[in-house]
XYZ file of N, CA, C and O in Angstrom:
504
model
N 5.710 -49.077 4.536
C 6.238 -47.967 4.848
C 8.392 -48.290 4.835
O 8.254 -49.006 5.611
N 9.142 -47.305 4.735
C 9.943 -46.962 5.104
C 11.379 -46.007 6.106
O 10.392 -45.011 5.676
N 12.080 -45.688 6.532
C 12.686 -44.590 6.826
C 13.204 -43.538 5.377
O 13.165 -44.159 5.188
N 13.440 -42.712 6.382
C 13.645 -40.733 5.049
C 14.465 -40.757 6.251
O 14.884 -40.849 7.042
N 15.542 -39.975 5.236
C 16.689 -39.607 6.161
C 15.739 -37.747 6.553
O 15.554 -37.299 5.155
N 16.152 -37.105 7.449
C 15.568 -36.329 8.065
C 16.297 -35.498 8.676
O 16.951 -34.114 8.850
N 18.061 -35.963 8.251
C 19.189 -35.203 9.226
C 20.361 -35.313 7.995
O 20.712 -36.412 8.612
N 21.647 -34.572 8.220
C 22.618 -34.385 8.032
C 23.586 -33.933 9.233
O 23.502 -32.790 9.620
N 24.111 -35.016 9.901
C 24.957 -34.640 10.513
C 26.719 -34.202 10.117
O 26.712 -35.526 9.643
N 26.937 -32.453 10.708
C 28.096 -32.599 10.487
C 29.694 -32.202 11.487
O 28.859 -31.216 11.664
N 30.039 -32.950 11.854
C 30.447 -32.349 13.320
C 32.104 -31.006 12.825
O 32.303 -31.266 12.211
N 31.947 -29.703 13.181
C 32.196 -29.243 13.049
C 33.227 -28.751 14.880
O 32.319 -28.324 15.263
N 34.300 -27.024 14.380
C 35.237 -26.278 15.081
C 34.020 -25.292 15.560
O 33.591 -25.028 16.670
N 33.283 -24.723 14.534
C 32.913 -23.283 14.483
C 30.834 -23.373 13.927
O 30.914 -23.192 12.742
N 30.066 -23.931 14.565
C 28.820 -23.805 14.436
C 28.680 -23.048 12.982
O 27.496 -23.074 12.152
N 28.330 -21.943 13.909
C 28.396 -20.197 13.123
C 28.883 -19.762 12.863
O 28.231 -19.376 11.313
N 30.709 -19.979 12.214
C 30.704 -19.087 11.023
C 30.417 -20.584 9.573
O 29.734 -20.314 8.792
N 30.050 -22.023 10.429
C 29.589 -22.685 9.092
C 28.221 -22.607 9.072
O 28.072 -22.652 7.716
N 27.252 -21.711 9.368
C 26.213 -22.024 9.393
C 26.567 -21.311 8.204
O 24.912 -20.730 7.473
N 26.883 -19.857 8.145
C 26.963 -18.901 7.837
C 27.207 -18.763 6.173
O 26.828 -19.156 4.848
N 28.477 -20.405 5.998
C 29.280 -20.596 4.328
C 27.702 -21.403 3.930
O 26.951 -21.410 2.885
N 26.939 -22.777 4.869
C 26.454 -23.195 4.551
C 24.235 -22.498 4.238
O 23.912 -23.201 3.232
N 24.301 -21.731 4.892
C 22.879 -21.028 4.591
C 22.683 -21.183 3.438
O 22.236 -20.725 2.214
N 24.415 -19.579 2.714
C 24.526 -19.434 1.909
C 24.417 -19.662 0.583
O 23.920 -19.639 0.295
N 25.182 -21.268 1.261
C 25.220 -22.419 -0.305
C 23.572 -23.899 -0.398
O 23.397 -23.480 -1.720
N 23.058 -23.091 0.407
C 21.290 -24.116 0.451
C 20.631 -23.218 0.153
O 19.469 -23.424 -0.014
N 20.661 -21.539 0.666
C 20.008 -21.188 0.704
C 18.831 -21.570 2.099
O 17.533 -22.093 2.065
N 19.859 -22.586 2.524
C 18.876 -21.993 4.467
C 19.053 -21.244 5.237
O 19.740 -20.177 4.723
N 18.496 -21.035 6.164
C 18.275 -20.843 7.035
C 18.422 -21.556 8.898
O 18.486 -22.659 8.778
N 19.108 -20.446 9.900
C 18.936 -21.467 11.285
C 17.687 -21.556 11.471
O 16.915 -20.871 12.035
N 17.361 -22.289 11.788
C 15.512 -22.881 11.996
C 16.212 -23.680 13.311
O 14.882 -24.026 14.554
N 17.071 -24.259 14.432
C 17.101 -24.739 15.899
C 18.027 -24.471 16.481
O 19.266 -24.806 15.122
N 18.247 -24.100 17.660
C 19.821 -24.301 18.017
C 19.715 -25.073 19.095
O 18.914 -25.431 19.948
N 21.310 -25.765 19.445
C 20.974 -27.295 20.516
C 22.611 -27.194 20.868
O 22.977 -25.972 20.887
N 22.529 -27.209 22.072
C 23.595 -27.072 23.204
C 24.768 -27.732 22.320
O 26.137 -26.781 23.329
N 25.114 -27.944 21.308
C 26.293 -28.303 20.860
C 26.326 -28.196 19.416
O 27.173 -28.883 19.137
N 25.515 -27.422 19.191
C 25.806 -26.862 17.464
C 24.043 -26.817 17.241
O 23.391 -25.312 17.842
N 23.782 -26.236 15.574
C 22.686 -25.806 15.715
C 22.211 -27.037 14.518
O 23.025 -27.225 13.307
N 20.763 -25.858 13.959
C 20.288 -26.709 12.366
C 19.567 -25.968 11.517
O 19.264 -24.432 12.351
N 19.838 -26.335 10.616
C 19.721 -25.467 9.785
C 18.673 -26.320 8.330
O 18.917 -27.663 7.843
N 18.427 -25.457 7.492
C 16.984 -26.008 6.907
C 16.423 -24.943 6.046
O 16.310 -23.302 6.999
N 15.619 -25.228 5.262
C 14.260 -24.257 4.103
C 13.218 -23.819 5.656
O 13.231 -24.521 6.752
N 13.197 -22.335 5.094
C 12.522 -21.489 5.859
C 11.072 -21.937 5.984
O 10.612 -22.753 4.892
N 10.226 -22.401 7.245
C 9.171 -22.580 7.171
C 8.705 -24.185 7.385
O 8.084 -24.206 7.497
N 9.775 -24.924 6.863
C 10.362 -25.929 6.386
C 9.546 -27.110 8.192
O 10.135 -26.756 9.336
N 8.629 -27.509 8.193
C 8.413 -28.723 9.298
C 9.499 -29.787 9.464
O 9.654 -31.217 8.580
N 10.165 -29.958 10.390
C 10.919 -31.147 10.783
C 10.308 -32.996 9.951
O 9.515 -33.278 9.968
N 10.845 -33.818 9.033
C 10.766 -34.443 8.219
C 10.426 -34.490 6.476
O 9.499 -34.936 5.885
N 9.454 -33.140 6.519
C 9.524 -32.753 5.180
C 10.437 -31.503 4.529
O 10.738 -31.498 4.573
N 10.654 -32.545 2.631
C 11.509 -31.749 2.453
C 12.371 -32.023 1.845
O 12.332 -33.041 2.813
N 13.230 -30.996 1.761
C 14.963 -31.687 1.840
C 15.430 -31.888 3.367
O 14.598 -31.231 4.445
N 16.277 -32.857 3.907
C 17.360 -33.346 5.184
C 17.350 -32.189 5.719
O 18.516 -31.010 5.199
N 17.135 -31.210 6.752
C 18.111 -30.867 7.999
C 19.814 -30.646 7.600
O 19.806 -32.082 7.552
N 20.272 -29.816 8.359
C 22.280 -30.040 8.161
C 21.829 -29.388 9.262
O 21.594 -28.360 9.844
N 22.429 -30.418 10.828
C 23.394 -29.840 12.025
C 24.474 -29.529 11.830
O 25.115 -31.096 11.512
N 24.643 -28.735 12.254
C 26.902 -28.296 11.893
C 26.753 -28.934 14.010
O 26.418 -28.490 15.101
N 27.036 -30.098 14.348
C 27.554 -31.011 15.648
C 29.046 -30.391 15.643
O 29.372 -30.282 15.580
N 29.620 -29.890 17.452
C 30.622 -28.393 17.568
C 31.645 -29.838 18.057
O 30.705 -31.356 19.163
N 32.439 -30.362 17.757
C 33.092 -30.993 18.420
C 34.148 -30.472 18.515
O 35.120 -29.891 17.419
N 34.956 -30.920 19.491
C 36.798 -30.126 19.410
C 38.023 -31.693 19.212
O 39.105 -30.845 19.129
N 37.204 -32.843 18.670
C 38.106 -33.858 17.895
C 38.218 -33.670 16.542
O 37.563 -33.465 15.865
N 39.114 -33.109 16.340
C 39.539 -33.212 15.245
C 39.552 -34.520 14.246
O 39.625 -35.621 14.499
N 39.557 -33.814 12.742
C 38.828 -35.324 11.551
C 40.444 -35.753 11.001
O 40.787 -34.868 11.010
N 39.882 -37.077 11.091
C 41.655 -37.605 10.146
C 40.972 -37.572 8.878
O 40.353 -38.765 9.103
N 41.625 -36.947 7.971
C 41.520 -38.463 6.117
C 39.982 -37.831 5.517
O 39.328 -36.729 6.086
N 39.985 -37.974 4.944
C 38.967 -37.939 4.025
C 37.539 -38.223 4.590
O 37.367 -39.195 5.425
N 36.103 -37.103 4.234
C 34.861 -38.157 4.910
C 34.531 -38.426 4.126
O 34.432 -38.939 3.089
N 34.102 -40.461 4.878
C 33.593 -41.547 4.283
C 32.738 -41.051 3.948
O 31.939 -42.040 2.903
N 31.421 -40.160 4.216
C 30.478 -39.283 3.386
C 30.233 -37.843 3.328
O 31.018 -37.165 3.211
N 29.607 -37.446 1.630
C 30.568 -36.657 1.499
C 28.276 -35.533 0.990
O 27.576 -36.728 0.726
N 28.729 -34.424 1.142
C 26.968 -33.810 -0.217
C 27.590 -33.063 -0.618
O 28.344 -33.020 -1.496
N 26.600 -33.344 -2.022
C 26.811 -33.154 -3.136
C 25.455 -32.242 -3.686
O 24.742 -32.046 -2.708
N 26.003 -30.623 -4.004
C 25.299 -29.581 -4.799
C 24.910 -29.362 -5.961
O 25.975 -29.693 -7.124
N 24.562 -29.073 -6.266
C 24.409 -29.007 -8.496
C 23.394 -27.728 -7.461
O 22.750 -26.509 -7.175
N 23.929 -26.915 -8.887
C 23.839 -25.777 -9.274
C 21.770 -25.788 -9.668
O 21.279 -26.585 -10.225
N 20.292 -24.311 -9.230
C 20.233 -24.610 -9.721
C 20.019 -22.626 -10.800
O 19.712 -21.797 -9.412
N 19.616 -23.338 -11.740
C 19.286 -22.075 -12.112
C 19.946 -21.386 -12.503
O 20.572 -20.033 -13.845
N 21.938 -22.033 -13.236
C 22.759 -21.586 -13.508
C 23.981 -22.963 -13.585
O 23.170 -23.874 -13.288
N 24.592 -22.477 -13.946
C 25.566 -23.629 -14.575
C 26.801 -23.637 -13.947
O 26.992 -22.457 -12.665
N 27.033 -24.769 -14.068
C 28.035 -25.197 -12.537
C 29.993 -24.056 -13.276
O 30.404 -23.801 -11.943
N 29.967 -23.534 -13.289
C 30.828 -22.876 -14.397
C 30.958 -21.121 -13.107
O 31.259 -20.513 -12.245
N 29.104 -20.999 -13.121
C 28.991 -19.739 -12.738
C 28.394 -19.995 -10.564
O 28.988 -19.413 -10.164
N 27.980 -21.156 -10.833
C 27.579 -22.330 -9.208
C 29.702 -21.877 -8.389
O 29.443 -21.772 -7.126
N 29.945 -22.826 -9.086
C 30.955 -22.854 -8.633
C 32.338 -21.165 -7.476
O 33.128 -21.498 -7.132
N 31.451 -20.285 -9.256
C 32.704 -18.961 -8.865
C 31.959 -18.340 -7.230
O 32.333 -18.114 -6.589
N 30.077 -18.689 -7.908
C 29.993 -18.017 -6.046
C 29.740 -18.625 -4.636
O 30.134 -18.317 -4.241
N 30.861 -20.149 -4.925
C 30.679 -20.716 -3.869
C 32.356 -20.909 -3.179
O 32.442 -19.971 -2.099
N 33.289 -20.538 -4.209
C 34.385 -19.752 -3.924
C 34.483 -18.559 -3.868
O 35.038 -18.272 -2.695
N 33.512 -17.701 -3.982
C 32.919 -16.415 -3.417
C 32.889 -16.422 -2.246
O 33.057 -15.570 -0.771
N 32.175 -17.524 -1.201
C 31.517 -17.963 -0.363
C 32.756 -17.784 0.813
O 32.083 -17.724 1.569
N 33.781 -19.001 0.021
C 34.572 -19.561 1.574
C 35.340 -20.936 1.182
O 36.215 -21.622 1.201
N 34.216 -21.229 -1.022
C 34.619 -22.677 -0.503
C 35.963 -22.865 -1.819
O 36.287 -21.984 -2.376
N 37.222 -24.244 -1.587
C 37.927 -24.120 -1.996
C 38.351 -25.573 -1.994
O 37.561 -26.180 -1.996
N 38.937 -25.735 -3.621
C 39.374 -26.917 -4.130
C 39.681 -27.967 -3.364
O 40.828 -27.732 -2.544
N 38.922 -29.283 -3.494
C 40.016 -30.362 -2.959
C 40.856 -31.622 -3.566
O 39.917 -31.758 -4.966
N 41.760 -32.770 -3.346
C 41.622 -33.462 -3.938
C 41.802 -34.496 -3.342
O 42.466 -34.837 -2.114
N 41.163 -35.333 -3.755
C 40.781 -36.045 -3.250
C 41.370 -37.227 -3.749
O 40.468 -38.360 -4.076
N 42.104 -37.329 -5.380
C 42.712 -38.529 -5.774
C 41.875 -38.408 -7.725
O 41.188 -39.547 -8.144
N 40.601 -37.579 -7.556
C 39.779 -37.323 -8.884
C 41.295 -37.003 -10.092
O 42.310 -36.948 -9.913
N 40.949 -37.465 -11.891
C 41.297 -37.381 -12.307
C 41.679 -36.207 -13.083
O 42.597 -35.842 -14.087
N 40.379 -35.552 -13.140
C 39.622 -34.529 -14.196
C 39.401 -34.646 -15.254
O 39.278 -33.522 -15.658
N 38.902 -35.452 -14.774
C 38.130 -36.113 -16.235
C 36.897 -36.048 -15.327
O 35.557 -36.299 -16.217
N 36.527 -36.348 -14.302
C 34.551 -36.296 -13.387
C 33.986 -34.987 -14.478
O 34.901 -33.869 -14.080
N 32.553 -34.976 -14.693
C 32.156 -34.159 -14.315
C 31.277 -33.014 -13.432
O 30.991 -32.255 -13.756
N 31.627 -33.228 -12.373
C 31.917 -32.790 -10.905
C 32.969 -32.416 -10.693
O 33.903 -32.802 -11.368
N 32.984 -31.446 -9.205
C 34.313 -30.136 -8.851
C 33.868 -30.998 -7.062
O 32.417 -30.445 -6.780
N 34.774 -31.278 -6.902
C 35.353 -31.556 -5.354
C 35.471 -30.033 -5.201
O 36.891 -29.670 -5.575
N 35.364 -29.849 -3.380
C 35.746 -28.963 -2.575
C 35.286 -28.544 -1.670
O 34.675 -30.000 -1.477
N 35.885 -28.258 -0.597
C 36.200 -28.051 0.906
C 35.319 -26.632 0.945
O 35.052 -25.526 0.876
N 34.513 -27.130 2.388
C 34.246 -26.182 3.164
C 35.063 -24.886 3.533
O 35.911 -25.891 4.140
N 34.900 -24.024 4.700
C 35.936 -23.044 4.893
C 36.580 -23.912 6.398
O 37.679 -23.891 7.151
N 35.880 -25.356 6.864
C 36.926 -25.871 7.465
C 37.447 -27.348 6.565
O 37.799 -28.276 7.503
N 37.051 -27.430 5.749
C 37.712 -28.815 5.326
C 37.024 -30.196 4.336
O 37.927 -30.985 4.814
N 35.171 -29.880 5.462
C 34.651 -31.220 4.860
C 34.367 -31.105 3.521
O 34.327 -29.816 2.840
N 34.661 -32.390 3.046
C 34.406 -32.147 1.226
C 33.309 -31.695 0.477
O 32.306 -32.959 1.731
N 33.160 -31.997 -0.481
C 31.508 -31.824 -1.758
C 31.863 -31.429 -2.475
O 32.791 -31.109 -2.974
N 30.605 -31.883 -3.326
C 31.005 -31.941 -4.946
C 29.641 -30.688 -5.276
O 29.371 -30.935 -4.826
N 30.060 -30.416 -6.673
C 29.434 -29.668 -7.279
C 29.011 -30.610 -8.120
O 30.074 -30.725 -9.536
N 28.062 -30.443 -8.221
C 27.372 -31.295 -9.756
C 26.879 -31.137 -11.309
O 26.999 -29.399 -10.437
N 26.971 -31.316 -12.334
C 27.206 -30.109 -13.495
C 25.627 -29.504 -13.616
O 25.131 -28.494 -14.148
N 24.577 -30.715 -13.403
C 23.124 -30.815 -14.119
C 22.643 -29.004 -13.335
O 22.941 -29.473 -11.937
N 22.146 -28.171 -13.657
C 21.051 -26.782 -13.035
C 20.153 -27.930 -13.382
O 18.936 -28.351 -13.562
N 19.881 -27.754 -11.667
C 17.886 -28.715 -10.797
C 17.273 -28.350 -12.224
O 15.957 -28.789 -11.801
N 17.095 -26.408 -11.909
C 15.193 -26.065 -12.602
C 15.162 -26.444 -13.954
O 14.620 -26.087 -14.193
N 16.690 -27.233 -14.996
C 16.308 -26.881 -16.090
C 16.491 -28.750 -15.870
O 15.392 -28.666 -17.635
N 16.625 -29.312 -15.181
C 16.316 -31.180 -15.581
C 14.895 -30.919 -15.648
O 14.086 -30.635 -15.264
């Protein structure tokens, strides 16, 4: 038996605002309210089944520097360019973490500045 990743926790200042962004990006919904944040996941998902839930934990402590761990997302049913336009319209913005410009992925920030990457491969076509 092995462990499974069931939750990813992201510290943030405004969980409600960030929930709007990440729910739209991932097709998730708010599935739980915590005293200090929100749990996001697929509709009807049970804990530990399917993809990990995303916990948005409210904090007043500012983050310093690049995140040591980040999320990678892949387009589903569209190409990378189309998905990049959608993510930008939702509030994502380009991030420079030292990439060369030759990468096949695009580095972005969510509305609070947390880095994530948009990969190239359409997971629905893979």
